[in-house]
Amino acid sequence: MLFVNTMQIVTPRLNKKKTSPIDDKVLDIMRRQLDEKDRQIEKLTQLLDQQQQLNLSTNRQNEKLLDTTTNNTPSQEDSPPAKRPYRRFRAYRG
């Protein structure tokens, strides 16, 4: 046995034991499952990144809309004078 960094044990390839065909099939199935999980994780990561970019874009658009509406609201000086309430006048009959 060879020691590497006193944490890992490396065995020479000559001492590799033969595995049964069942073990090889199980390992093959597990490798395929692991590959599939890796693809799923990659796809989910891409979708998450896309969603975050869409959220950022939407937030920026909302901020722009809020800025334009607050900048375009008329101030009291710009608005026309308030109308007086309607009064009824009685006709003078004399």
Coordinates of C-alpha atoms in Angstrom, one line a residue:
M1 CA 0.0 0.0 0.0
L2 CA 1.1 3.5 -0.8
F3 CA 0.2 6.5 1.4
V4 CA -0.5 9.9 -0.1
N5 CA -0.9 12.9 2.2
T6 CA -1.4 10.4 5.1
M7 CA -5.2 10.6 4.3
Q8 CA -5.6 8.6 1.2
I9 CA -4.6 5.0 0.6
V10 CA -3.7 4.1 -2.9
T11 CA -3.6 0.4 -3.9
P12 CA -1.6 -0.8 -6.8
R13 CA -3.7 -1.9 -9.8
L14 CA -2.2 -5.3 -9.7
N15 CA -4.1 -6.1 -6.5
K16 CA -7.4 -5.2 -8.1
K17 CA -10.0 -7.9 -7.3
K18 CA -12.3 -9.2 -10.0
T19 CA -15.9 -8.2 -9.6
S20 CA -18.8 -10.4 -10.4
P21 CA -21.0 -9.6 -13.4
I22 CA -23.8 -8.6 -11.1
D23 CA -21.6 -6.0 -9.4
D24 CA -20.6 -4.7 -12.9
K25 CA -24.2 -4.4 -13.9
V26 CA -25.1 -2.6 -10.7
L27 CA -22.1 -0.2 -11.1
D28 CA -23.2 0.4 -14.7
I29 CA -26.7 1.2 -13.7
M30 CA -25.5 3.5 -10.9
R31 CA -23.2 5.3 -13.3
R32 CA -26.0 5.9 -15.8
Q33 CA -28.2 7.1 -13.0
L34 CA -25.5 9.4 -11.8
D35 CA -25.0 10.8 -15.3
E36 CA -28.7 11.4 -15.6
K37 CA -28.8 13.2 -12.3
D38 CA -25.9 15.4 -13.4
R39 CA -27.8 16.3 -16.6
Q40 CA -30.9 17.1 -14.5
I41 CA -28.9 19.3 -12.1
E42 CA -27.3 21.1 -15.1
K43 CA -30.7 21.7 -16.6
L44 CA -32.2 23.0 -13.3
T45 CA -29.2 25.3 -12.9
Q46 CA -29.7 26.7 -16.3
L47 CA -33.4 27.2 -15.6
L48 CA -32.7 28.9 -12.3
D49 CA -30.2 31.2 -13.9
Q50 CA -32.8 32.1 -16.6
Q51 CA -35.4 32.8 -13.9
Q52 CA -33.1 35.0 -12.0
Q53 CA -32.3 37.0 -15.1
L54 CA -36.0 37.4 -15.9
N55 CA -36.6 38.6 -12.4
L56 CA -33.8 41.1 -12.6
S57 CA -35.1 42.4 -15.9
T58 CA -38.7 42.7 -14.6
N59 CA -37.5 44.5 -11.5
R60 CA -35.6 47.0 -13.6
Q61 CA -38.6 47.6 -15.8
N62 CA -40.8 48.1 -12.7
E63 CA -38.3 50.6 -11.3
K64 CA -38.2 52.5 -14.6
L65 CA -42.0 52.7 -14.6
L66 CA -42.1 53.9 -11.0
D67 CA -39.5 56.5 -11.8
T68 CA -41.4 57.8 -14.8
T69 CA -44.7 57.9 -13.0
T70 CA -43.2 59.8 -10.0
N71 CA -41.4 62.2 -12.3
N72 CA -44.5 62.9 -14.4
T73 CA -46.9 63.5 -11.6
P74 CA -48.0 67.1 -11.7
S75 CA -47.1 69.3 -8.8
Q76 CA -49.6 71.6 -7.2
E77 CA -48.2 74.5 -9.1
D78 CA -48.6 72.8 -12.4
S79 CA -52.2 71.6 -11.8
P80 CA -55.1 73.8 -12.8
P81 CA -56.9 75.6 -9.9
A82 CA -59.5 73.6 -8.2
K83 CA -63.0 74.4 -9.4
R84 CA -65.4 76.0 -7.0
P85 CA -68.3 73.9 -5.8
Y86 CA -71.4 74.4 -7.9
R87 CA -73.9 76.9 -6.5
R88 CA -77.5 77.2 -7.2
F89 CA -78.8 80.6 -7.8
R90 CA -82.4 81.4 -7.4
A91 CA -83.8 83.5 -10.0
Y92 CA -85.0 86.9 -8.7
R93 CA -88.5 87.5 -9.5
G94 CA -89.6 90.9 -8.7

